[in-house]
XYZ file of C-alpha atoms in Angstrom:
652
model
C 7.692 46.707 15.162
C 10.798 46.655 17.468
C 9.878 43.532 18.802
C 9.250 42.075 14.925
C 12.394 43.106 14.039
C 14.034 41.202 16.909
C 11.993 38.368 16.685
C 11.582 37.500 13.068
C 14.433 35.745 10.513
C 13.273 37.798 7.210
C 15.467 35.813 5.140
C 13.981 32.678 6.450
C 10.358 33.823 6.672
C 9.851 32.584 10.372
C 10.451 33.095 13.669
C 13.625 32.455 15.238
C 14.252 29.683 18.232
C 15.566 32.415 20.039
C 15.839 35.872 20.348
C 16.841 38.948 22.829
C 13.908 41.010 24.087
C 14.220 44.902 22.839
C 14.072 46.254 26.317
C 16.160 43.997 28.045
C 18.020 41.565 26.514
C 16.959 38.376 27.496
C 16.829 35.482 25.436
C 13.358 34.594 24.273
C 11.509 31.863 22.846
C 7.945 31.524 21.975
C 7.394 28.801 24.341
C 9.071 31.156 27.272
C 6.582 34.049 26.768
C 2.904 34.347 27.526
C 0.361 35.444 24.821
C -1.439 38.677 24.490
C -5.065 38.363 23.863
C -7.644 40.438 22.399
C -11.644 40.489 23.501
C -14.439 41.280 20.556
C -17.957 41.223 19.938
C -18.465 38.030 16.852
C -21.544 39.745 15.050
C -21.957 36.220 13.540
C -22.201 34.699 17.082
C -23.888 37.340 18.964
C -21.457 37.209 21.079
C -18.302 38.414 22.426
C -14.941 35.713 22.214
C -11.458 35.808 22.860
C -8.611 35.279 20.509
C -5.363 35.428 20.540
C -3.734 38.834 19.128
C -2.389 39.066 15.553
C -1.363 42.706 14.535
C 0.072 43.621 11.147
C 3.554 44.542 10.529
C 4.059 44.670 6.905
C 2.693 45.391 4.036
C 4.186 43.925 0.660
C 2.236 45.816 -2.513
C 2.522 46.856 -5.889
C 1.722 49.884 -7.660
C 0.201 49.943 -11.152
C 2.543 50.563 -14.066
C 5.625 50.625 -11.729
C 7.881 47.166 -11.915
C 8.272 45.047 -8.868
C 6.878 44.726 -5.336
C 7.320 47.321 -2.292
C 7.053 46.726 1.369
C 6.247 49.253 4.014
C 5.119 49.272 7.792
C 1.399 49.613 8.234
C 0.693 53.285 9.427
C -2.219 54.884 10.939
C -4.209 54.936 7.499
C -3.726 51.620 6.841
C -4.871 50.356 10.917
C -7.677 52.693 10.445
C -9.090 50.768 7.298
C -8.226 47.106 8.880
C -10.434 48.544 12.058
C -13.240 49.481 10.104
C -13.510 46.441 8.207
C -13.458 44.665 11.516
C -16.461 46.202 13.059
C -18.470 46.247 10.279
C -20.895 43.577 9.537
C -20.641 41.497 5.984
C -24.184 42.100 4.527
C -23.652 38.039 2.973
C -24.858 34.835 3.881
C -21.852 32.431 5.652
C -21.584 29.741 7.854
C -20.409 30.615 11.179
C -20.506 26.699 11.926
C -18.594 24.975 15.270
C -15.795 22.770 14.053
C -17.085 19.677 14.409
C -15.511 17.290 17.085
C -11.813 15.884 16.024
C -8.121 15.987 16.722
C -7.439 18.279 13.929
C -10.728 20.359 13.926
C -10.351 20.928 17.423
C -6.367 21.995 17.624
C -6.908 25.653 17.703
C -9.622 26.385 20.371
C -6.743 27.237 22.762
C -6.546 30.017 20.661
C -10.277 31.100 20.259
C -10.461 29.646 16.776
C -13.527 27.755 17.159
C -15.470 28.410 14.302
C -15.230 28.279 10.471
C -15.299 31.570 9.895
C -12.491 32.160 12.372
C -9.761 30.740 9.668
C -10.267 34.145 7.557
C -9.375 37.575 8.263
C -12.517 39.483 8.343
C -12.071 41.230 4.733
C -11.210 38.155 2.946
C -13.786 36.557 4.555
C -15.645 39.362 2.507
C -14.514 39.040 -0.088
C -15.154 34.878 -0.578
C -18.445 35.199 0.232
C -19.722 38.060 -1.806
C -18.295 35.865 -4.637
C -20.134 32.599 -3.787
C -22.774 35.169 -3.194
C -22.547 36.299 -7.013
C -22.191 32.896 -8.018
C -25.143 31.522 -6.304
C -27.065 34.367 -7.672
C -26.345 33.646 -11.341
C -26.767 30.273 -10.721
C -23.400 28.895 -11.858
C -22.556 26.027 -9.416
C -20.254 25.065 -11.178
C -17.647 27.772 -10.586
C -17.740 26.249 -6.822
C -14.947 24.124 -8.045
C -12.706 27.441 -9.129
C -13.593 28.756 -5.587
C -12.812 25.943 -3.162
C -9.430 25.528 -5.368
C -7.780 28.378 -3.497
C -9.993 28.441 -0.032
C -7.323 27.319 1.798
C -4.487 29.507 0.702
C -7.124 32.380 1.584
C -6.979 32.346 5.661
C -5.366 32.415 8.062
C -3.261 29.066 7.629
C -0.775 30.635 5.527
C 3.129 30.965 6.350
C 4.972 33.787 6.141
C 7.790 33.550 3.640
C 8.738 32.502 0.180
C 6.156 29.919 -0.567
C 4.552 29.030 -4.204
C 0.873 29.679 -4.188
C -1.169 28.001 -3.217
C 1.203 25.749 -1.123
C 1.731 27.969 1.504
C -0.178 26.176 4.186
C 1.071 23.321 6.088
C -0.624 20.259 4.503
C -2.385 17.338 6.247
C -2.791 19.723 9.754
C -5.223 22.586 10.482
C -2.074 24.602 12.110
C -2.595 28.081 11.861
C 1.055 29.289 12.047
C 2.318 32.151 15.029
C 3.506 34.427 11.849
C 1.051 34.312 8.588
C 0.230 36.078 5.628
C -3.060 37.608 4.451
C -3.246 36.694 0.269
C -5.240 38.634 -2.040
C -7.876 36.685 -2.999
C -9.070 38.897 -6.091
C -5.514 38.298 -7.302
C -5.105 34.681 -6.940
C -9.123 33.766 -8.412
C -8.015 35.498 -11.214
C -5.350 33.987 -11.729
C -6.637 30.661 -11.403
C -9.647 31.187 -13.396
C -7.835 31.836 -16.658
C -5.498 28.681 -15.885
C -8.402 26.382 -15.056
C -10.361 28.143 -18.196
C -7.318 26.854 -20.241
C -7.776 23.284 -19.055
C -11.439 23.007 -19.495
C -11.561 24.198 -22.907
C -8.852 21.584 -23.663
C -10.503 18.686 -21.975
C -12.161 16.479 -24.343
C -14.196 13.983 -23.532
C -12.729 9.956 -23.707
C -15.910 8.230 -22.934
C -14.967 6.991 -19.203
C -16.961 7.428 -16.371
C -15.640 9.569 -13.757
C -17.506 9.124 -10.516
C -16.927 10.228 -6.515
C -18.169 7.304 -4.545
C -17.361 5.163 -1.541
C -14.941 2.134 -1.662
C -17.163 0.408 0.577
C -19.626 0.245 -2.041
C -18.366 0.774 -5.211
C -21.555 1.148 -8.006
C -20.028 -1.439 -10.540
C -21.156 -4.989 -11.663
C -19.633 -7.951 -10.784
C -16.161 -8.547 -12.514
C -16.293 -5.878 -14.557
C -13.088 -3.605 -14.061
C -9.737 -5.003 -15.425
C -7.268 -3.108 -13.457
C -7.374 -0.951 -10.003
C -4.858 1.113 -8.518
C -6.016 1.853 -4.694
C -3.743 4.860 -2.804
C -5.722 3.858 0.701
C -5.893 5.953 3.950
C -2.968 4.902 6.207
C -4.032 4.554 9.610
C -3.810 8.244 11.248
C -1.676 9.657 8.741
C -4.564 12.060 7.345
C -7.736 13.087 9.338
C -9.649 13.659 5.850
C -13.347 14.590 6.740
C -11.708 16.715 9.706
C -9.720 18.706 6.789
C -12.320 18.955 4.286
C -14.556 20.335 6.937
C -14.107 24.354 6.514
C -14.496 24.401 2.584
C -17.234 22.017 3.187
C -19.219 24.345 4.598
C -19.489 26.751 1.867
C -21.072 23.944 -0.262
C -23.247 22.718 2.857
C -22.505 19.488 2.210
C -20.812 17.519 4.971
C -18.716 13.842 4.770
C -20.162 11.451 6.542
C -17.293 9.820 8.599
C -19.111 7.271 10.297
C -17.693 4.608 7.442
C -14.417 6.836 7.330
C -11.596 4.178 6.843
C -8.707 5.704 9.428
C -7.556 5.426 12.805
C -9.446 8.511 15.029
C -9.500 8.660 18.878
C -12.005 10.960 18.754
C -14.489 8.462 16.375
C -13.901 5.697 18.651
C -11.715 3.872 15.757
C -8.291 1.789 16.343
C -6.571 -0.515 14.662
C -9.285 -2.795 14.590
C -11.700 -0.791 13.408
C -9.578 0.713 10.308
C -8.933 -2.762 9.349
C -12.153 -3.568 8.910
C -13.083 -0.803 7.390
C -10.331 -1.335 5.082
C -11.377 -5.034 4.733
C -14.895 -3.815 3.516
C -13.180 -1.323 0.719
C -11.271 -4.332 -0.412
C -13.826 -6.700 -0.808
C -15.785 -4.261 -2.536
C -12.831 -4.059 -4.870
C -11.984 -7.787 -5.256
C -15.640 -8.016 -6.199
C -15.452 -5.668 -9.483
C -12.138 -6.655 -10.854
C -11.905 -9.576 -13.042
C -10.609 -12.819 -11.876
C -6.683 -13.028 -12.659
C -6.630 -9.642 -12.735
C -4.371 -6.924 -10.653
C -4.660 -4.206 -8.262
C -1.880 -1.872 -7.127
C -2.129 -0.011 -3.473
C 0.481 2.197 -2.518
C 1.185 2.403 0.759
C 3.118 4.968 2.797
C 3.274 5.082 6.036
C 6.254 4.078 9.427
C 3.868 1.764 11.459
C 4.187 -1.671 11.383
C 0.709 -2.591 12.639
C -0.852 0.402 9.478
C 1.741 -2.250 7.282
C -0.396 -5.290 8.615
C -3.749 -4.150 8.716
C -2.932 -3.256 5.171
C -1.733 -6.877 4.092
C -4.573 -8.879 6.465
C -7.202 -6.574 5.014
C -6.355 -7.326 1.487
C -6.069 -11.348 2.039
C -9.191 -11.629 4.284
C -10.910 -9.916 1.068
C -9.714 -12.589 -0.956
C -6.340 -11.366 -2.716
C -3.159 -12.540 -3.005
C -0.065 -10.391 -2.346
C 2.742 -11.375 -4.768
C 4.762 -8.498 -4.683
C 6.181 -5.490 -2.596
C 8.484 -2.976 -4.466
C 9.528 0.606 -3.531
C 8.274 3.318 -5.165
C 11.250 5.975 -6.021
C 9.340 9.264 -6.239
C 11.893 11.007 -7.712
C 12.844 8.882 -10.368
C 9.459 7.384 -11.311
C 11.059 3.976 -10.682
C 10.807 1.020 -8.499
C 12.897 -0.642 -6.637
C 13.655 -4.406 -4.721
C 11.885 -4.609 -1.284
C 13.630 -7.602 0.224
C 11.991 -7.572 3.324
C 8.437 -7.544 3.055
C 8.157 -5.639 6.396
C 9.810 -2.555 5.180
C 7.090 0.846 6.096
C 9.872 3.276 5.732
C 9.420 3.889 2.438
C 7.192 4.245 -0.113
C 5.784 1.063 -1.018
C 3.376 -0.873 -4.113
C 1.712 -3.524 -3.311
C 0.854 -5.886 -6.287
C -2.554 -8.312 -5.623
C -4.371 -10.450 -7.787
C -7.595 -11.846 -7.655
C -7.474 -15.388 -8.349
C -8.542 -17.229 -12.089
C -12.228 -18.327 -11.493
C -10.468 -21.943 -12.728
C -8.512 -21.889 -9.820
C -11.332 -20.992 -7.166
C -13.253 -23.739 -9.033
C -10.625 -26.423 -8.620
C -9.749 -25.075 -4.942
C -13.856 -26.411 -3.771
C -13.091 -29.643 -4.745
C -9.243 -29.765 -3.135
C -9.325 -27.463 -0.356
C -9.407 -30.443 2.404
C -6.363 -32.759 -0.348
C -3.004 -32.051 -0.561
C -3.549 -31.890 -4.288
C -5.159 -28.344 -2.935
C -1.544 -27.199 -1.732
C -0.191 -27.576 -5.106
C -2.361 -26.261 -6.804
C -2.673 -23.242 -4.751
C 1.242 -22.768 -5.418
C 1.254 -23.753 -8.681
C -1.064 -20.596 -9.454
C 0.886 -18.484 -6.949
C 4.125 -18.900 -8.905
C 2.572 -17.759 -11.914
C 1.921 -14.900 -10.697
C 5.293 -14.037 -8.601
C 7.990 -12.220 -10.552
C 11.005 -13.844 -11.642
C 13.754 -11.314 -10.805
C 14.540 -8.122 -8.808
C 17.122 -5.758 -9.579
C 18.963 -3.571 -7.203
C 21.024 -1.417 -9.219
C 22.152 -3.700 -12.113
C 22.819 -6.963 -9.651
C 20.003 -9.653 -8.649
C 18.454 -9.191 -5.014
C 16.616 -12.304 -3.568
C 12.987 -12.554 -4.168
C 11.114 -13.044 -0.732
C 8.330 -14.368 -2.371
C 9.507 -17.459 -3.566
C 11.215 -18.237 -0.710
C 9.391 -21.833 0.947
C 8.887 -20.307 3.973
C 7.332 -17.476 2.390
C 5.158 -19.798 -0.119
C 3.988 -22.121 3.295
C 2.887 -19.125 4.513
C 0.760 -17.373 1.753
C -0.512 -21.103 1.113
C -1.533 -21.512 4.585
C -3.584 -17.610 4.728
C -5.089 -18.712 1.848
C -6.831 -21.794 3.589
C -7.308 -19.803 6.789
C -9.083 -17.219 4.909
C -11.189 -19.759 3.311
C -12.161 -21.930 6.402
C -10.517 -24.892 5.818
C -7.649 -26.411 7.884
C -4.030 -27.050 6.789
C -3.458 -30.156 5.167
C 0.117 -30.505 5.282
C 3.251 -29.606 8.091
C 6.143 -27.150 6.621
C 8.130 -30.042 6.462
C 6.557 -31.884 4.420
C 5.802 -28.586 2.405
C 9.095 -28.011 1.571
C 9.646 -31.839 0.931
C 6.652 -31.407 -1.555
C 7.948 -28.596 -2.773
C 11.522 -29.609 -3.811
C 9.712 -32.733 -5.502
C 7.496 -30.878 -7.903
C 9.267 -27.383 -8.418
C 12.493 -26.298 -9.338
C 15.255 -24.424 -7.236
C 16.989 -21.467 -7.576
C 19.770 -19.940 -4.948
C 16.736 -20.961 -2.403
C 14.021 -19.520 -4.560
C 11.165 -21.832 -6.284
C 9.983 -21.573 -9.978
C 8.109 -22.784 -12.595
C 9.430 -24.760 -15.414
C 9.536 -21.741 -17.855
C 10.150 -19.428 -15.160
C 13.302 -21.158 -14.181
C 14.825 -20.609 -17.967
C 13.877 -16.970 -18.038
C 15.517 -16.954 -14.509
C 19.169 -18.645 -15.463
C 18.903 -16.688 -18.877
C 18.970 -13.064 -16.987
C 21.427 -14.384 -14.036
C 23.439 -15.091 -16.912
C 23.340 -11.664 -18.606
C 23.745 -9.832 -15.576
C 26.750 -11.359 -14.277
C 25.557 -13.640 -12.167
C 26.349 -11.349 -9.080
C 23.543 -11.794 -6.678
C 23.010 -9.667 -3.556
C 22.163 -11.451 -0.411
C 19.838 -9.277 2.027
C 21.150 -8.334 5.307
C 19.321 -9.825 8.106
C 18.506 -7.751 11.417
C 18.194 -10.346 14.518
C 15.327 -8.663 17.056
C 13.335 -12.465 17.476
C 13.779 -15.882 17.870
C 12.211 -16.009 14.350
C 14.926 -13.713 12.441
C 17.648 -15.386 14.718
C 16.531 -18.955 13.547
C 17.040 -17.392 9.906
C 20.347 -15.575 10.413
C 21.873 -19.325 11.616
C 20.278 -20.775 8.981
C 21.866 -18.586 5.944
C 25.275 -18.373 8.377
C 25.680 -22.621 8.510
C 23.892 -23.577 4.983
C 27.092 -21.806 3.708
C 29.468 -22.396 6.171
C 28.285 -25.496 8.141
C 30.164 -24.181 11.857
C 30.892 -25.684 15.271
C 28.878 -24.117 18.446
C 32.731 -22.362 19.212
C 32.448 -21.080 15.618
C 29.134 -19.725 15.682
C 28.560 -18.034 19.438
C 30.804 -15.331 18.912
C 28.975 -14.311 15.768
C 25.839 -14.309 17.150
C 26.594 -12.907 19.927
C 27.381 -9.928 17.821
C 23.951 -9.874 16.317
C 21.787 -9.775 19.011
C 22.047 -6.554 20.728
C 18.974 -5.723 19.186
C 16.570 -8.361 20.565
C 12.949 -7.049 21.379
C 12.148 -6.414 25.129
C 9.155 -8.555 24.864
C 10.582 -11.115 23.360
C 12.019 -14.588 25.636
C 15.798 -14.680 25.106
C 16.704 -18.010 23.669
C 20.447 -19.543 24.535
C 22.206 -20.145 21.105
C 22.420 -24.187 22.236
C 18.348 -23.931 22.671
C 17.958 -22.216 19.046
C 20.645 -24.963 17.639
C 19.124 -27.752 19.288
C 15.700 -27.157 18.446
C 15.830 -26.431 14.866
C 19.865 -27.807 13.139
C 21.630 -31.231 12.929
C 25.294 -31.714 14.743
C 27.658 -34.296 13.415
C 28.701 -36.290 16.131
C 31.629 -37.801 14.108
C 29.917 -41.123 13.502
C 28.986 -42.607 9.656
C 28.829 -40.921 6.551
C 29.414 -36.800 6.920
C 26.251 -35.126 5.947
C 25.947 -33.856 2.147
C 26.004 -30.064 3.285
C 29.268 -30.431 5.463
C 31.150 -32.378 2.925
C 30.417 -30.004 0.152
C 31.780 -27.647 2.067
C 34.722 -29.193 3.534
C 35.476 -30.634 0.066
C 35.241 -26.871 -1.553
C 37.352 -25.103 1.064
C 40.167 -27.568 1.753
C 42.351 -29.173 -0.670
C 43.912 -32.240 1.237
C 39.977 -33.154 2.260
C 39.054 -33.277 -1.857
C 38.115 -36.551 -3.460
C 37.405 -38.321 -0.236
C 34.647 -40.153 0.278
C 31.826 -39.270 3.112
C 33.170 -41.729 5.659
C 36.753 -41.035 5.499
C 38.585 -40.717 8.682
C 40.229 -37.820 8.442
C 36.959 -35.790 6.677
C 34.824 -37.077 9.666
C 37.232 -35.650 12.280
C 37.070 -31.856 10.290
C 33.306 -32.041 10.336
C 33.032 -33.642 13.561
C 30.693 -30.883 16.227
C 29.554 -28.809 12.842
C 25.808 -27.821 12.723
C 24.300 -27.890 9.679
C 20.632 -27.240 8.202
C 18.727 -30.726 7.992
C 17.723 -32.058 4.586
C 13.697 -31.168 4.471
C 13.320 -35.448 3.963
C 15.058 -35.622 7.099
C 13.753 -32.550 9.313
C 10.314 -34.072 10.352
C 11.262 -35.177 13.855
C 13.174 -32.276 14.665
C 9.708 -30.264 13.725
C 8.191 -32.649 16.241
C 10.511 -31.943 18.790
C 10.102 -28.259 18.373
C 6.968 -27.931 18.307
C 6.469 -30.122 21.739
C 8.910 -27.347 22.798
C 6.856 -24.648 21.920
C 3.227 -25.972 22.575
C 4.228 -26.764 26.010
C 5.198 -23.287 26.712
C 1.914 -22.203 24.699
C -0.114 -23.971 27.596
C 1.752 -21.829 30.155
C 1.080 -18.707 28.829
C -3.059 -19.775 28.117
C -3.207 -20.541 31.986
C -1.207 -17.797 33.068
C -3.184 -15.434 35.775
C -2.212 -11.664 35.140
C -3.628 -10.262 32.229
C -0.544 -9.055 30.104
C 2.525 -11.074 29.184
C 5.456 -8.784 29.553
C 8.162 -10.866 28.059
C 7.640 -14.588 25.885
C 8.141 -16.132 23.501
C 6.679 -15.108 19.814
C 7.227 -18.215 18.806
C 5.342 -20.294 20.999
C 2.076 -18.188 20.529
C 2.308 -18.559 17.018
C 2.605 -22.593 16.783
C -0.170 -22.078 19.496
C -2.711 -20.145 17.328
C -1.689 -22.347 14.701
C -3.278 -25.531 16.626
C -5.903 -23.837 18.094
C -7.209 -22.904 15.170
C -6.326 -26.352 13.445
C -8.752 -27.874 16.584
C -11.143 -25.105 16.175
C -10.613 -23.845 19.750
C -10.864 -20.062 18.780
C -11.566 -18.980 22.744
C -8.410 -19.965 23.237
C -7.142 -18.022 20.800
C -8.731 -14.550 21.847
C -8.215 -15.394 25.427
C -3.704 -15.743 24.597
C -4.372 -12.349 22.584
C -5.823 -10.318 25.046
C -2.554 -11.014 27.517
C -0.212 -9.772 24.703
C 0.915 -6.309 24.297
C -1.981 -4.883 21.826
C 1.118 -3.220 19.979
C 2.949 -6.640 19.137
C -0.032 -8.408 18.399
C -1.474 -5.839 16.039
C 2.448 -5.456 14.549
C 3.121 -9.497 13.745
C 0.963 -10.359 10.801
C 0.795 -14.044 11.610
C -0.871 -13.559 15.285
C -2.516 -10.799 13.617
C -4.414 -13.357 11.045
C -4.876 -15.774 13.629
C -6.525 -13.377 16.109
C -8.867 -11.903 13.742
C -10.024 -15.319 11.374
C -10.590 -16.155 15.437
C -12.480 -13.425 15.840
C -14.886 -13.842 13.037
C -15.331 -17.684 13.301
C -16.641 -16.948 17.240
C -18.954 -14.536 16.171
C -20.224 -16.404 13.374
C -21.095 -19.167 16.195
């Protein structure tokens, strides 16, 4: 009790990070002291075990027809009663099972909890199952519900402290905590029976099904279900079958966890394996829901490759992401995402499955360039037309052409075919049969609805900040940095220089002239300036407006000034870069050690690109094995590659 009193924050309800020993003084902490142990004969065993020691030292009670709650320190009565009840033997059936193998199951054998029954102090252990007992006995299964509604706010899992009922126990983990509290189980299932009583009797039937069944094979017809709304495992977040173990074992009924969709160690399952497991819950889904119709998945969860297997398993099953939002818990709301890599938050994922129109016309177009169009024509549709941060406009990703050639070119991977058309002459094709927007595509009608609510709102419109770790986001913080302010290399290397502190270890560092060279047009001074330049030149200097594009004195300000090629005009620089990058590609693909520690993203990706293009998935595998499984399984473009790859060998 001395040592309690030193130990223990009673205000707080826990233990404190340090504290001075009651005979000496020292300063303590739990991890600086060693644990005292008792030895005991398990009756349900046969056998004796060792735990570690847990002694009472305080009672909290009430007395009947006196107001409010007393406390006192246990005295001899009271250890006298706990010690009887601890060598006697419950006269009721209960499983005394092993925790079955798992990182969460397994957690507290260090401290002799091994077995289900070990999570209960001996008389509510008593207690729970002479009720299961009772109901067994009167044959009213039903009540199992009412009694696995408080199981785990009956053991030993509980906190000490000021905590609601039932959530007293630290969720997602098995952690029995250092300092717990024993509830009163006849209290709380009385409780809860008259408040689950309540909601029975006003349930009323609405005619829908309610079934428990697996994703992976969901007992529906075909295109039957017009809307789902999927809250998926993430990864390792949640260990379910592990947690659902003890209470399963009162109903004898255990999970099987071989098809378990998550990320275990202990079930042999990584990041491979949860993707496909996720890939066969999602094609079970996109096989019920109507075509053109929508399913929602939340997703929460900090991992970038949980983020990826997420989005490849959904497309390999056939859907089409067209937008990411945050979800504001607190408000109910959503909000702009306008980076669609963004796990730190709560996200919804919007999908569609395509019109069955669409999928008809798509067999007849997939190897035409009519196919492309098509494919984006639909894809628009579907795309939302604004997102609001606050009251001002924020960018949406999704219709941005590098965005679009992307989706457009999953959607043919996905469906075996190859790519009929370069991103150049994408976004040459795009501009031609699409309108633009502040560097966003729409629709005809869309575009009206789109200048209409610009309009209203003010017309501000927030750019998104741009985080440079990769020759990729580089490439697209110098493109929004010289579209609006076409800049000289002096201009410009400062600036980035700024920017780049946070470049990836693994990625090749890329000289600004390289990036430049490789991907913008300089003005050398000679002809007509460039459109971009003289726009800009024309709106930011007064003595240069009016001129036309080959005056002298306009083609000495823009002389040295990078600017973004036209898309028309950009089709040999692709060339160029692409030579660039295949050639480093090739040294990477005959490279002898067996991991890459530092190259460049880039290169692999135009790499598996043409590998695939040529069929040549070996050589696909083979590049993916030498990278870093992290990176690969965190880049959702090598990620696609790798695993269409993957499939298409095996199929052979």
């Amino acid at each position: 009790v001395v040592f309690w009193e030193a130990a223990v924050d009673k205000d707080a309800g826990k233990v404190r990070d340090e504290f001075p020993c009651p005979h000496c003084q020292a300063q303590l902490t739990k991890r600086k002291m060693e644990r005292a142990w008792t030895t005991k004969y398990d009756s349900a065993l046969k056998e004796t075990i060792k735990q570690i020691k847990q002694v009472p030292v305080l009672i909290n009670y009430t007395v009947p027809g006196v107001k409010g709650r007393f406390e006192k320190t246990p005295d001899e009565n009271d250890l006298a009663l706990i010690d009887k009840i601890e060598n006697s033997d419950i006269p009721y059936w209960f499983h005394a099972n092993r925790m079955m193998e798992g990182k969460e199951t397994r957690r507290n054998d260090k401290f002799g909890i091994t077995h289900v029954h070990h999570f209960y102090t001996k008389r509510n252990l008593w207690v729970l199952v002479a009720l299961r007992q009772r109901v067994n006995d009167a044959h009213l299964l039903s009540l199992h519900y009412w009694l696995n509604s408080l199981d785990h706010g009956l053991g030993k899992r509980v906190k000490h402290g000021n905590y609601s009922f039932p959530m007293s126990t630290l969720t997602g983990t098995l952690y029995i905590p250092s300092m717990g509290r024993e509830n009163n189980p006849l209290y709380f299932y009385n409780t809860r029976y008259n408040k689950q009583t309540k909601v029975f009797l006003n349930t009323r039937a609405q005619g829908n099904p309610i079934t428990c069944q697996s994703t992976e094979s969901i007992k529906l017809q075909d295109s039957s279900v017009d809307y789902m709304f999927v809250d998926p495992p993430f990864g390792s977040n949640l260990n379910y079958s592990e947690l659902s173990y003890a209470w399963e074992a009162w109903l004898k009924v255990f999970t099987n966890n071989k098809p378990e969709a998550i990320e275990n160690s202990v079930q042999g399952k990584g990041p491979l394996e949860y993707r496909r497991l996720m890939t066969a819950c999602f094609k079970e889904a996109y096989r019920v829901l109507k075509p053109g119709r929508w399913m929602t998945v939340e997703f929460s969860n900090t991992k970038a490759s949980v983020w990826n297997s997420i989005q490849t398993a959904l497309a390999e099953a056939g859907f089409i992401i067209a937008n990411i939002s945050a979800l504001d818990k607190q408000q109910g709301s959503f909000k702009a995402v306008t980076t669609p890599t963004a796990v730190k938050q709560d996200l919804i994922i919007s999908a569609y499955k395509p019109n069955g129109g669409f999928e008809e016309r798509f067999q007849k177009e997939a190897q035409t360039e009519e196919g492309v169009w098509d494919f984006v024509r639909s894809h628009l549709k579907y795309l939302p037309v604004i997102k609001k941060q606050g009251s001002d406009l924020v960018p949406v990703p999704e219709r941005d052409p590098r965005i679009l050639f992307d989706q457009m070119v999953a959607f043919f991977v996905r469906k075996g075919y190859p790519v009929p058309i370069s991103s150049q002459e994408f976004q040459v094709g795009l501009a031609q049969r699409f309108i633009e927007r502040d560097g966003m595509y729409f629709l005809p009608n869309q575009v009206a609805e789109y200048d209409r609510k610009k309009m209203l709102g003010g017309g501000k419109q927030v750019q998104q900040s741009l985080f440079v770790s990769d020759e990729a986001s580089a490439i697209e913080w110098l493109r929004n940095l010289i579209r609006q302010k076409p800049q000289t290399f002096q201009d410009i290397n400062p600036l980035f220089m700024k920017e780049i502190g946070g470049w990836q270890k693994h990625e090749k560092t890329l000289e600004l002239s390289e990036l430049l060279e490789q991907n913008f047009l300089r003005y050398d001074g000679t002809g007509e300036v460039p459109s971009q330049i003289h726009s800009y030149l024309s709106s930011n200097f007064k003595e240069l407006r009016n001129l036309p594009k080959e005056d002298p004195a306009l083609r000495a300000k823009g002389k040295d000034r990078w600017y973004v090629p036209d898309p028309n005009k950009a089709g040999d620089l692709e060339k160029l870069r692409e030579r660039a990058l295949m050639r480093e590609f090739e040294e990477y693909r005959e490279a002898k050690q067996k991991r890459l520690k530092v190259f460049r993203l880039e290169a692999v990706r135009t790499g598996f690109k043409k590998a695939w293009q040529e069929r040549e998935y070996a050589t696909i595998i083979a590049v993916a094995r030498k990278i870093p499984d992290k990176i690969l399984q965190e880049d959702p473009k090598l990620l696609m590659w790798y695993d269409q790859a993957l499939t298409r060998s095996g199929e052979e």
